[in-house]
Coordinates of C-alpha atoms in Angstrom, one line a residue:
X1 CA -4.9 -17.8 -53.2
X2 CA -7.2 -20.0 -55.2
X3 CA -10.1 -17.7 -54.9
X4 CA -8.4 -14.7 -56.2
X5 CA -7.0 -17.0 -58.8
X6 CA -10.6 -17.9 -60.0
X7 CA -11.8 -14.3 -59.7
X8 CA -9.3 -12.8 -62.1
X9 CA -9.0 -16.0 -64.4
X10 CA -11.8 -15.3 -66.8
X11 CA -9.7 -15.5 -70.0
X12 CA -7.8 -18.7 -68.9
X13 CA -7.9 -22.2 -70.2
X14 CA -9.8 -24.5 -68.0
X15 CA -9.1 -28.3 -67.4
X16 CA -11.4 -30.4 -65.2
X17 CA -9.8 -33.9 -64.4
X18 CA -13.3 -35.3 -63.5
X19 CA -16.1 -33.8 -65.6
X20 CA -14.4 -32.2 -68.4
X21 CA -14.2 -33.6 -72.0
X22 CA -11.7 -33.8 -74.7
X23 CA -14.1 -34.5 -77.4
X24 CA -16.8 -31.5 -76.5
X25 CA -14.9 -29.4 -74.3
X26 CA -13.9 -25.8 -75.1
X27 CA -11.5 -25.0 -72.6
X28 CA -13.9 -22.5 -70.9
X29 CA -15.1 -22.9 -67.3
X30 CA -18.5 -23.9 -68.3
X31 CA -17.0 -26.3 -70.9
X32 CA -13.7 -27.5 -69.7
X33 CA -11.1 -29.9 -71.4
X34 CA -10.7 -33.2 -69.3
X35 CA -6.9 -33.4 -69.9
X36 CA -3.7 -30.8 -69.7
X37 CA -2.4 -32.7 -72.8
X38 CA -5.6 -31.9 -74.9
X39 CA -5.6 -28.3 -73.8
X40 CA -1.8 -27.8 -74.9
X41 CA -2.6 -29.6 -78.2
X42 CA -5.2 -27.1 -79.0
X43 CA -3.5 -24.0 -77.5
X44 CA 0.0 -24.2 -78.5
X45 CA 0.7 -20.4 -78.2
X46 CA -0.7 -20.1 -74.6
X47 CA 1.7 -19.2 -71.8
X48 CA 2.2 -21.5 -69.1
X49 CA 0.3 -19.6 -66.4
X50 CA -2.9 -19.5 -68.7
X51 CA -4.0 -23.3 -67.8
X52 CA -6.2 -23.7 -64.7
X53 CA -7.0 -27.2 -63.4
X54 CA -9.5 -28.8 -61.2
X55 CA -8.6 -32.1 -59.8
X56 CA -11.7 -33.1 -57.9
X57 CA -15.4 -32.3 -57.7
X58 CA -15.1 -30.3 -54.4
X59 CA -12.1 -28.4 -55.4
X60 CA -11.3 -25.3 -57.2
X61 CA -9.3 -24.4 -60.1
X62 CA -5.5 -23.9 -59.7
X63 CA -2.8 -22.9 -61.8
X64 CA -1.1 -26.0 -63.7
X65 CA 1.8 -27.1 -62.0
X66 CA 5.2 -27.1 -63.3
X67 CA 5.7 -30.8 -63.3
X68 CA 2.2 -31.4 -64.8
X69 CA 3.0 -28.9 -67.7
X70 CA 6.4 -30.6 -68.3
X71 CA 4.9 -34.0 -68.3
X72 CA 2.0 -32.9 -70.6
X73 CA 4.6 -31.1 -73.0
X74 CA 6.7 -34.4 -73.2
X75 CA 3.6 -36.5 -74.0
X76 CA 2.6 -33.8 -76.6
X77 CA 6.0 -33.8 -78.3
X78 CA 6.1 -37.7 -78.4
X79 CA 2.5 -37.6 -79.8
X80 CA 3.6 -35.2 -82.3
X81 CA 6.7 -37.2 -83.3
X82 CA 4.5 -40.2 -83.7
X83 CA 1.9 -38.6 -85.7
X84 CA 5.0 -37.1 -88.1
X85 CA 6.3 -40.5 -88.3
X86 CA 2.9 -42.1 -89.3
X87 CA 2.4 -39.4 -91.7
X88 CA 5.7 -40.0 -93.4
X89 CA 5.1 -43.7 -93.4
X90 CA 1.6 -43.1 -95.1
X91 CA 3.2 -41.0 -97.7
X92 CA 6.0 -43.6 -98.3
X93 CA 3.2 -46.4 -98.5
X94 CA 1.0 -44.0 -100.8
X95 CA 4.2 -43.7 -103.1
X96 CA 4.9 -47.5 -103.0
X97 CA 1.2 -48.3 -103.7
X98 CA 1.4 -45.8 -106.6
X99 CA 4.5 -47.4 -107.8
X100 CA 3.0 -51.0 -107.4
X101 CA 0.0 -49.7 -109.3
X102 CA 1.9 -48.4 -112.0
X103 CA 4.0 -51.6 -112.4
X104 CA 0.8 -53.6 -112.3
X105 CA -0.8 -51.6 -115.1
X106 CA 2.5 -51.9 -117.0
X107 CA 2.5 -55.7 -116.4
X108 CA -1.4 -55.8 -117.5
X109 CA -0.3 -53.9 -120.7
X110 CA 2.4 -56.2 -121.5
X111 CA 0.3 -59.1 -120.7
X112 CA -2.2 -58.0 -123.4
X113 CA 0.3 -58.2 -125.8
X114 CA 1.3 -61.8 -124.9
X115 CA -1.0 -64.2 -127.1
X116 CA -1.2 -68.2 -126.8
X117 CA -2.2 -70.6 -129.5
X118 CA -3.1 -74.3 -129.6
X119 CA -0.3 -76.1 -131.1
X120 CA -1.7 -77.8 -134.3
X121 CA 1.2 -80.4 -134.0
X122 CA -0.1 -81.9 -130.8
X123 CA -2.8 -85.0 -130.8
X124 CA -6.2 -83.9 -131.0
X125 CA -7.7 -83.3 -127.4
X126 CA -10.4 -85.6 -126.3
X127 CA -13.2 -83.7 -124.6
X128 CA -14.1 -85.5 -121.3
X129 CA -15.9 -85.0 -118.1
X130 CA -13.7 -84.8 -114.8
X131 CA -14.9 -88.2 -113.5
X132 CA -13.3 -89.7 -116.7
X133 CA -9.7 -88.4 -115.9
X134 CA -8.3 -91.4 -114.4
X135 CA -9.3 -93.6 -117.5
X136 CA -7.4 -90.9 -119.7
X137 CA -4.2 -90.8 -117.6
X138 CA -1.2 -89.9 -120.2
X139 CA -3.5 -89.0 -122.9
X140 CA -4.2 -85.2 -124.2
X141 CA -7.7 -84.2 -123.0
X142 CA -9.8 -81.0 -122.9
X143 CA -12.1 -80.2 -120.2
X144 CA -14.5 -77.5 -119.3
X145 CA -15.4 -76.2 -115.9
X146 CA -15.3 -73.5 -113.2
X147 CA -12.4 -72.2 -111.2
X148 CA -12.9 -73.6 -107.8
X149 CA -9.4 -72.6 -106.4
X150 CA -6.7 -70.4 -107.8
X151 CA -3.0 -70.1 -106.6
X152 CA 0.1 -68.4 -108.6
X153 CA 3.6 -69.1 -107.6
X154 CA 6.0 -66.5 -109.0
X155 CA 5.1 -65.1 -112.6
X156 CA 5.7 -68.5 -114.3
X157 CA 3.6 -70.8 -112.5
X158 CA 0.0 -71.1 -111.7
X159 CA -2.2 -73.9 -110.1
X160 CA -6.2 -74.0 -110.9
X161 CA -8.3 -76.5 -109.3
X162 CA -11.1 -76.9 -111.8
X163 CA -14.6 -78.3 -111.0
X164 CA -17.3 -79.6 -113.5
X165 CA -20.0 -81.0 -111.1
X166 CA -18.5 -84.6 -111.8
X167 CA -15.1 -84.2 -109.9
X168 CA -12.0 -81.9 -109.5
X169 CA -8.8 -81.4 -111.5
X170 CA -5.5 -79.6 -110.6
X171 CA -4.2 -78.0 -113.6
X172 CA -0.7 -76.7 -113.9
X173 CA 0.1 -73.7 -116.2
X174 CA 3.6 -72.6 -116.9
X175 CA 5.5 -69.7 -118.5
X176 CA 3.3 -67.8 -121.2
X177 CA 0.0 -69.8 -120.2
X178 CA 0.1 -67.9 -116.9
X179 CA 1.4 -64.7 -118.1
X180 CA -1.7 -63.5 -120.6
X181 CA -4.0 -60.8 -119.6
X182 CA -6.7 -63.5 -119.0
X183 CA -4.2 -65.5 -116.5
X184 CA -3.3 -62.4 -114.6
X185 CA -6.8 -61.4 -114.1
X186 CA -8.4 -64.8 -113.6
X187 CA -11.1 -65.0 -110.8
X188 CA -12.5 -67.8 -108.9
X189 CA -15.7 -69.1 -110.4
X190 CA -14.7 -68.0 -113.9
X191 CA -15.5 -70.4 -116.6
X192 CA -12.6 -71.9 -118.6
X193 CA -11.5 -74.5 -121.1
X194 CA -8.2 -76.3 -120.6
X195 CA -6.3 -78.7 -122.9
X196 CA -3.3 -80.7 -121.6
X197 CA -2.0 -84.1 -120.9
X198 CA -3.0 -85.9 -117.7
X199 CA 0.1 -87.3 -115.4
X200 CA 0.8 -88.5 -112.0
X201 CA 1.6 -86.0 -109.5
X202 CA 5.2 -86.0 -108.6
X203 CA 6.1 -88.2 -105.2
X204 CA 5.2 -86.4 -102.0
X205 CA 2.7 -84.0 -103.8
X206 CA -1.1 -84.5 -103.7
X207 CA -3.9 -83.5 -105.9
X208 CA -7.5 -84.8 -106.4
X209 CA -7.4 -88.4 -107.8
X210 CA -3.6 -88.5 -107.6
X211 CA -2.8 -86.6 -110.9
X212 CA -2.7 -83.2 -112.5
X213 CA -3.3 -81.7 -116.1
X214 CA -0.3 -80.2 -117.5
X215 CA -1.8 -77.4 -119.6
X216 CA -0.7 -76.8 -123.2
X217 CA -3.5 -74.5 -124.0
X218 CA -6.3 -72.8 -122.4
X219 CA -9.0 -70.2 -122.9
X220 CA -11.7 -68.2 -120.8
X221 CA -15.4 -68.9 -121.6
X222 CA -16.7 -66.5 -119.0
X223 CA -14.9 -64.2 -116.5
X224 CA -16.3 -63.9 -113.0
X225 CA -16.1 -60.5 -111.2
X226 CA -13.2 -59.6 -108.9
X227 CA -12.7 -57.2 -106.5
X228 CA -15.2 -56.3 -104.0
X229 CA -17.6 -58.2 -106.2
X230 CA -15.4 -61.3 -106.0
X231 CA -17.1 -64.5 -105.1
X232 CA -15.0 -64.9 -101.9
X233 CA -16.5 -61.6 -100.9
X234 CA -20.3 -62.8 -100.9
X235 CA -20.1 -65.0 -97.9
X236 CA -17.9 -66.9 -95.7
X237 CA -18.3 -69.9 -93.4
X238 CA -18.6 -67.4 -90.5
X239 CA -21.6 -65.7 -92.2
X240 CA -24.8 -65.3 -90.6
X241 CA -27.4 -67.9 -91.6
X242 CA -29.5 -65.3 -93.2
X243 CA -26.6 -64.3 -95.5
X244 CA -25.9 -67.9 -96.1
X245 CA -29.5 -68.4 -97.3
X246 CA -29.5 -65.1 -99.3
X247 CA -26.5 -66.4 -101.0
X248 CA -27.6 -70.0 -101.3
X249 CA -27.3 -70.1 -104.9
X250 CA -23.6 -69.5 -104.7
X251 CA -23.3 -71.6 -101.3
X252 CA -24.2 -74.7 -103.3
X253 CA -20.8 -74.6 -104.9
X254 CA -19.1 -75.1 -101.5
X255 CA -17.5 -78.5 -101.0
X256 CA -19.7 -79.4 -98.0
X257 CA -22.8 -78.4 -99.8
X258 CA -21.8 -80.1 -102.9
X259 CA -21.2 -83.5 -101.2
X260 CA -24.6 -83.3 -99.3
X261 CA -26.4 -82.7 -102.7
X262 CA -24.5 -85.6 -104.4
X263 CA -25.4 -87.9 -101.6
X264 CA -28.9 -86.9 -101.5
X265 CA -29.0 -87.7 -105.1
X266 CA -27.5 -91.2 -104.3
X267 CA -30.0 -91.8 -101.6
X268 CA -32.9 -91.0 -103.7
X269 CA -31.4 -93.6 -106.1
X270 CA -31.0 -96.0 -103.5
X271 CA -34.7 -95.7 -102.3
X272 CA -35.8 -96.2 -105.9
X273 CA -33.5 -99.2 -106.4
X274 CA -35.0 -100.8 -103.1
X275 CA -38.7 -100.0 -104.4
X276 CA -38.1 -101.3 -107.9
X277 CA -36.2 -104.5 -106.6
X278 CA -39.1 -105.4 -104.5
X279 CA -41.9 -104.9 -107.0
X280 CA -43.2 -101.5 -106.3
X281 CA -44.4 -99.2 -108.9
X282 CA -43.5 -95.3 -108.8
X283 CA -46.4 -92.9 -109.3
X284 CA -46.7 -89.1 -109.5
X285 CA -49.8 -87.6 -107.7
X286 CA -50.9 -84.3 -108.0
X287 CA -49.7 -81.4 -105.8
X288 CA -53.0 -79.4 -106.1
X289 CA -55.7 -80.9 -104.0
X290 CA -59.0 -80.0 -102.2
X291 CA -58.9 -82.5 -99.5
X292 CA -56.6 -82.7 -96.3
X293 CA -54.8 -85.7 -94.8
X294 CA -53.1 -84.1 -91.6
X295 CA -55.5 -81.4 -90.6
X296 CA -56.5 -78.0 -91.8
X297 CA -54.2 -75.8 -89.6
X298 CA -51.1 -76.8 -91.8
X299 CA -52.6 -76.2 -95.3
X300 CA -51.4 -73.7 -97.6
X301 CA -54.5 -72.3 -99.4
X302 CA -54.9 -71.0 -102.9
X303 CA -57.5 -70.4 -105.6
X304 CA -57.9 -72.9 -108.3
X305 CA -59.8 -71.4 -111.2
X306 CA -62.2 -69.7 -108.7
X307 CA -62.3 -72.7 -106.1
X308 CA -60.7 -73.0 -103.1
X309 CA -57.7 -75.5 -103.0
X310 CA -54.5 -76.6 -101.1
X311 CA -50.8 -77.4 -101.9
X312 CA -50.7 -81.2 -100.8
X313 CA -49.7 -82.2 -97.3
X314 CA -49.4 -85.9 -98.5
X315 CA -50.0 -88.1 -101.2
X316 CA -51.2 -91.0 -99.3
X317 CA -55.0 -90.9 -100.5
X318 CA -53.9 -90.9 -104.2
X319 CA -51.6 -93.8 -103.4
X320 CA -54.3 -95.7 -102.1
X321 CA -56.3 -95.2 -105.3
X322 CA -53.3 -96.7 -107.4
X323 CA -53.1 -99.6 -105.2
X324 CA -55.9 -101.5 -106.8
X325 CA -54.4 -101.0 -110.2
X326 CA -50.7 -101.4 -109.6
X327 CA -50.4 -103.1 -106.3
X328 CA -47.3 -101.8 -104.1
X329 CA -46.7 -98.1 -105.0
X330 CA -44.4 -95.3 -103.8
X331 CA -43.8 -91.6 -104.8
X332 CA -41.0 -89.3 -104.1
X333 CA -42.4 -85.6 -104.4
X334 CA -42.9 -82.5 -102.6
X335 CA -45.5 -81.8 -99.6
X336 CA -46.3 -78.6 -97.9
X337 CA -47.1 -77.8 -94.2
X338 CA -47.9 -74.5 -93.0
X339 CA -46.7 -74.8 -89.6
X340 CA -45.1 -71.8 -87.8
X341 CA -42.3 -73.9 -86.7
X342 CA -38.7 -73.0 -86.9
X343 CA -36.9 -76.0 -85.3
X344 CA -34.1 -77.4 -86.9
X345 CA -36.1 -80.3 -88.3
X346 CA -39.2 -78.2 -89.9
X347 CA -39.5 -77.3 -93.4
X348 CA -42.4 -75.7 -95.0
X349 CA -41.9 -77.6 -98.3
X350 CA -40.0 -81.1 -98.1
X351 CA -39.4 -84.0 -100.4
X352 CA -41.9 -86.7 -99.0
X353 CA -41.2 -90.4 -99.7
X354 CA -44.5 -92.2 -99.4
X355 CA -45.5 -95.8 -100.1
X356 CA -48.8 -98.0 -99.9
X357 CA -49.0 -101.6 -99.6
X358 CA -52.1 -103.7 -100.0
X359 CA -52.9 -106.9 -98.2
X360 CA -50.3 -106.7 -95.4
X361 CA -50.6 -106.7 -91.5
X362 CA -49.5 -104.2 -89.1
X363 CA -46.5 -106.3 -88.2
X364 CA -45.6 -106.5 -91.8
X365 CA -45.8 -102.8 -92.2
X366 CA -43.2 -102.5 -89.4
X367 CA -41.1 -105.2 -90.9
X368 CA -41.2 -103.4 -94.3
X369 CA -39.9 -100.2 -92.8
X370 CA -37.0 -101.9 -91.0
X371 CA -36.0 -103.4 -94.1
X372 CA -36.4 -100.0 -96.2
X373 CA -34.1 -98.2 -93.8
X374 CA -31.5 -100.8 -93.4
X375 CA -31.5 -101.8 -97.0
X376 CA -31.0 -98.1 -98.2
X377 CA -28.3 -97.4 -95.6
X378 CA -26.7 -100.6 -96.8
X379 CA -26.7 -99.5 -100.5
X380 CA -25.2 -96.0 -99.3
X381 CA -22.5 -97.4 -97.1
X382 CA -21.2 -100.0 -99.5
X383 CA -22.0 -98.4 -102.9
X384 CA -20.0 -96.1 -105.1
X385 CA -20.5 -92.9 -102.6
X386 CA -19.3 -94.9 -99.7
X387 CA -16.0 -92.8 -99.4
X388 CA -17.9 -89.6 -99.6
X389 CA -20.5 -90.4 -97.1
X390 CA -17.8 -91.6 -94.5
X391 CA -16.0 -88.6 -95.1
X392 CA -19.2 -86.6 -94.2
X393 CA -19.8 -88.8 -91.1
X394 CA -17.0 -90.9 -90.1
X395 CA -18.7 -92.1 -86.8
X396 CA -21.7 -93.4 -88.5
X397 CA -23.0 -97.0 -87.2
X398 CA -25.6 -98.5 -89.3
X399 CA -28.8 -99.6 -87.5
X400 CA -29.3 -103.0 -87.2
X401 CA -32.7 -105.1 -87.0
X402 CA -34.9 -105.5 -85.4
X403 CA -35.3 -101.8 -84.3
X404 CA -36.8 -101.2 -80.7
X405 CA -40.5 -101.3 -80.6
X406 CA -42.0 -99.2 -78.2
X407 CA -45.7 -98.6 -77.5
X408 CA -46.9 -95.3 -76.8
X409 CA -48.1 -96.1 -73.5
X410 CA -44.5 -97.3 -72.7
X411 CA -43.1 -94.0 -73.8
X412 CA -45.4 -92.2 -71.4
X413 CA -44.1 -94.4 -68.7
X414 CA -40.5 -93.8 -69.7
X415 CA -41.1 -90.0 -69.6
X416 CA -42.5 -90.1 -66.2
X417 CA -40.0 -92.5 -64.7
X418 CA -37.4 -90.1 -65.9
X419 CA -39.0 -86.9 -64.4
X420 CA -39.8 -85.3 -67.8
X421 CA -42.8 -83.1 -67.3
X422 CA -45.1 -81.8 -70.0
X423 CA -45.3 -78.0 -70.4
X424 CA -48.1 -75.6 -71.2
X425 CA -48.0 -73.0 -74.1
X426 CA -46.0 -70.7 -72.1
X427 CA -43.3 -73.2 -71.3
X428 CA -44.2 -73.9 -67.6
X429 CA -44.1 -77.4 -66.5
X430 CA -47.6 -78.5 -65.5
X431 CA -47.4 -82.2 -64.4
X432 CA -46.4 -85.7 -65.7
X433 CA -47.7 -87.0 -69.0
X434 CA -50.9 -88.9 -69.1
X435 CA -52.5 -91.2 -71.6
X436 CA -53.9 -89.2 -74.6
X437 CA -51.1 -86.5 -74.2
X438 CA -49.6 -85.7 -77.7
X439 CA -46.0 -86.1 -77.0
X440 CA -44.1 -82.8 -78.1
X441 CA -40.8 -82.8 -80.1
X442 CA -38.4 -81.9 -77.1
X443 CA -39.3 -84.9 -74.7
X444 CA -39.4 -87.2 -77.6
X445 CA -36.0 -86.2 -78.7
X446 CA -34.7 -86.4 -75.1
X447 CA -36.0 -89.9 -74.9
X448 CA -34.8 -90.9 -78.4
X449 CA -31.2 -89.6 -77.9
X450 CA -31.1 -91.2 -74.2
X451 CA -32.1 -94.5 -75.4
X452 CA -29.7 -93.9 -78.2
X453 CA -30.9 -96.3 -81.0
X454 CA -33.9 -96.3 -83.5
X455 CA -37.3 -96.7 -82.0
X456 CA -40.5 -97.8 -83.5
X457 CA -43.0 -95.9 -81.4
X458 CA -46.4 -97.7 -82.1
X459 CA -50.1 -97.6 -81.0
X460 CA -51.1 -93.8 -80.7
X461 CA -54.3 -92.9 -78.9
X462 CA -57.0 -92.5 -81.8
X463 CA -57.9 -88.9 -80.6
X464 CA -54.3 -87.6 -81.5
X465 CA -54.1 -89.4 -85.1
X466 CA -55.8 -88.9 -88.2
X467 CA -59.3 -90.0 -89.1
X468 CA -58.1 -92.8 -91.5
X469 CA -56.1 -94.8 -88.9
X470 CA -57.9 -98.3 -87.8
X471 CA -58.0 -98.9 -84.1
X472 CA -56.0 -102.2 -82.6
X473 CA -58.1 -105.3 -82.1
X474 CA -56.4 -105.6 -78.6
X475 CA -57.0 -102.1 -77.4
X476 CA -59.9 -100.0 -78.9
X477 CA -58.3 -96.7 -77.5
X478 CA -55.1 -96.8 -79.8
X479 CA -54.6 -97.1 -83.4
X480 CA -52.2 -99.3 -85.7
X481 CA -49.9 -96.6 -86.2
X482 CA -46.1 -96.0 -85.9
X483 CA -43.4 -93.1 -85.8
X484 CA -39.8 -94.0 -86.2
X485 CA -37.5 -92.1 -84.1
X486 CA -33.8 -91.7 -84.8
X487 CA -31.1 -90.4 -82.4
X488 CA -30.1 -86.6 -83.2
X489 CA -33.4 -85.9 -85.5
X490 CA -36.3 -87.3 -83.9
X491 CA -39.2 -88.5 -86.1
X492 CA -38.2 -89.5 -89.7
X493 CA -41.3 -91.9 -90.5
X494 CA -45.1 -91.7 -89.9
X495 CA -47.0 -94.7 -90.9
X496 CA -50.1 -96.8 -90.1
X497 CA -52.7 -99.2 -91.4
X498 CA -55.6 -97.6 -93.1
X499 CA -59.2 -98.2 -92.2
X500 CA -61.1 -100.3 -94.8
X501 CA -64.5 -100.8 -93.4
X502 CA -66.8 -98.0 -95.0
X503 CA -68.8 -97.6 -92.0
X504 CA -65.6 -97.1 -89.7
X505 CA -64.2 -94.5 -92.2
X506 CA -67.7 -92.6 -92.0
X507 CA -67.4 -92.4 -88.3
X508 CA -63.8 -91.2 -88.7
X509 CA -65.0 -88.1 -91.0
X510 CA -67.7 -87.6 -88.4
X511 CA -65.3 -87.8 -85.4
X512 CA -63.0 -85.2 -87.0
X513 CA -66.0 -83.0 -88.3
X514 CA -64.7 -83.7 -92.0
X515 CA -67.0 -83.2 -94.7
X516 CA -67.0 -86.3 -96.7
X517 CA -68.4 -84.8 -100.0
X518 CA -64.9 -83.9 -101.4
X519 CA -63.5 -87.3 -100.5
X520 CA -66.1 -89.2 -102.5
X521 CA -63.3 -90.7 -104.7
X522 CA -61.6 -91.9 -101.5
X523 CA -64.7 -93.3 -99.9
X524 CA -65.6 -95.1 -103.2
X525 CA -62.3 -97.3 -102.7
X526 CA -64.2 -98.8 -99.7
X527 CA -67.2 -99.7 -101.9
X528 CA -65.3 -101.3 -104.9
X529 CA -63.0 -104.0 -103.8
X530 CA -62.0 -102.8 -100.3
X531 CA -58.9 -104.4 -99.0
X532 CA -56.6 -104.3 -95.8
X533 CA -53.7 -102.0 -96.4
X534 CA -51.0 -99.8 -94.9
X535 CA -48.5 -97.2 -95.8
X536 CA -46.1 -94.6 -94.4
X537 CA -44.4 -91.2 -95.2
X538 CA -40.6 -90.5 -94.8
X539 CA -39.1 -87.1 -94.7
X540 CA -36.2 -87.3 -97.0
X541 CA -34.6 -84.2 -95.6
X542 CA -34.8 -85.5 -92.0
X543 CA -33.4 -89.1 -93.2
X544 CA -30.5 -87.1 -94.6
X545 CA -30.1 -85.2 -91.7
X546 CA -29.8 -88.1 -89.6
X547 CA -27.6 -90.1 -92.0
X548 CA -25.0 -87.5 -92.3
X549 CA -25.1 -86.0 -88.9
X550 CA -26.0 -82.7 -90.0
X551 CA -27.4 -79.8 -87.6
X552 CA -30.3 -78.6 -89.6
X553 CA -32.5 -80.0 -92.4
X554 CA -31.9 -76.8 -94.3
X555 CA -28.7 -78.1 -95.3
X556 CA -30.3 -80.9 -97.0
X557 CA -32.1 -79.4 -99.8
X558 CA -31.4 -77.2 -102.6
X559 CA -33.3 -74.2 -101.7
X560 CA -34.8 -74.6 -98.4
X561 CA -38.6 -73.1 -97.8
X562 CA -39.2 -72.5 -93.9
X563 CA -41.4 -70.3 -91.6
X564 CA -40.3 -66.7 -91.4
X565 CA -38.3 -66.6 -94.8
X566 CA -39.4 -65.3 -98.1
X567 CA -39.4 -68.1 -101.1
X568 CA -36.1 -66.7 -102.3
X569 CA -33.8 -67.2 -104.0

């Protein structure tokens, strides 16, 4: 029966339940449908005996059974009813949307006719910053800022949280004040000026600083866009990191970023307080240089009026030059490292806090570093930004003196005792660490996080340190050098004593194959009143990442510059 059926069925409608396709099938034997439902849907006028079905690969086409046709017709009928219902709902929604749009347009037109004016009988409003609102409670004031948050409640009540960089203020607009065209079309990040009286919030309610501004007049200074170009559509907390970096100029306005930058400012101020109160002078060395400090492989090259020059890696050499004139000196400015590293603690441009101190010993240098870190931490955790700091890092425990002092040879021993192996450039383990090996970031971090306290890692081999570091008197293989390691971030400080003997310095140039000619001014310091001295450099972004328990140093600076990303915005 099936053979005769196939022979005389050239004009039928074919359905192959295994190899057919409802997307591309045409109903022919060469291009069958996948389902009987699709065949019925596309061939509504065909008779029941027009449909041929193949159920498996080895089978042949057979007439569609009555039960299969009945089931498919029922499914098609249900599908058509559903489609009709959806179409009707879509039409209803379209009509409702049109009605809503018409009402909104009418509302906007009406709003254009509503005008507000400042009441001349009210006391003159005093212009203040939001940081001064507590001192001006119960007074009529005017403030300017950006719409940080916006919420409407019905047609006669609006809450606007205003931001001006110094603080936040909840503003309450009633009746006509929130029915004007500007009020109805107000958007986040618009700039406004608001007049009103500061009053405590009702019992059981909350607002920044516990009060709100009862607005009696306001005006728009600049309106930010809405719709698809609205501020809230530019990014969100789930956005890809590259999007957040592209929109960094707007991300700065978010609560977390704002707090980080305020605490960064407070921390820089605390560093300066520490130095000034302890007799240091601040200097501002040049960023364009023709000498290197930390090795040529990490220099950014440029042309300086036809001569080769670099962006500075460190201001150390210039600070050393300032010591004979000013004594203890420090600087806080940018340094640049052309390292092709994309770790969470690397930046190509970073804020470098550096200091140089004459007439100190290595032990005194370590003591000064301990004092610097603990003193600045104390200033932040007890100062005016204490509440904001603990809001950012509620579990912070301040480090206490003395820090753990560990020699390089002890670190090598620790790594080997804990089974940490060194790796080659391809990431393959190649054996235990040996004296003279540079300890990479990962094992160093593992050790620091495991010990879980600040470590002053001292006395590195001369071969892996800079040319200007003197050797220890008790072991000529190692230098009077130190890195301070913090749990969670690793190295935040690198320091050392400095070679002050002329011949020893010349030997350092030779060992590192450095031409001493461009360093004549640095060498001269070993001729004209040389003196024992030491210094250090602290990475401000790493210090902040440790202090605020942040995932990445990129969060700690205004516009991060790092490997693999252009200099924008």
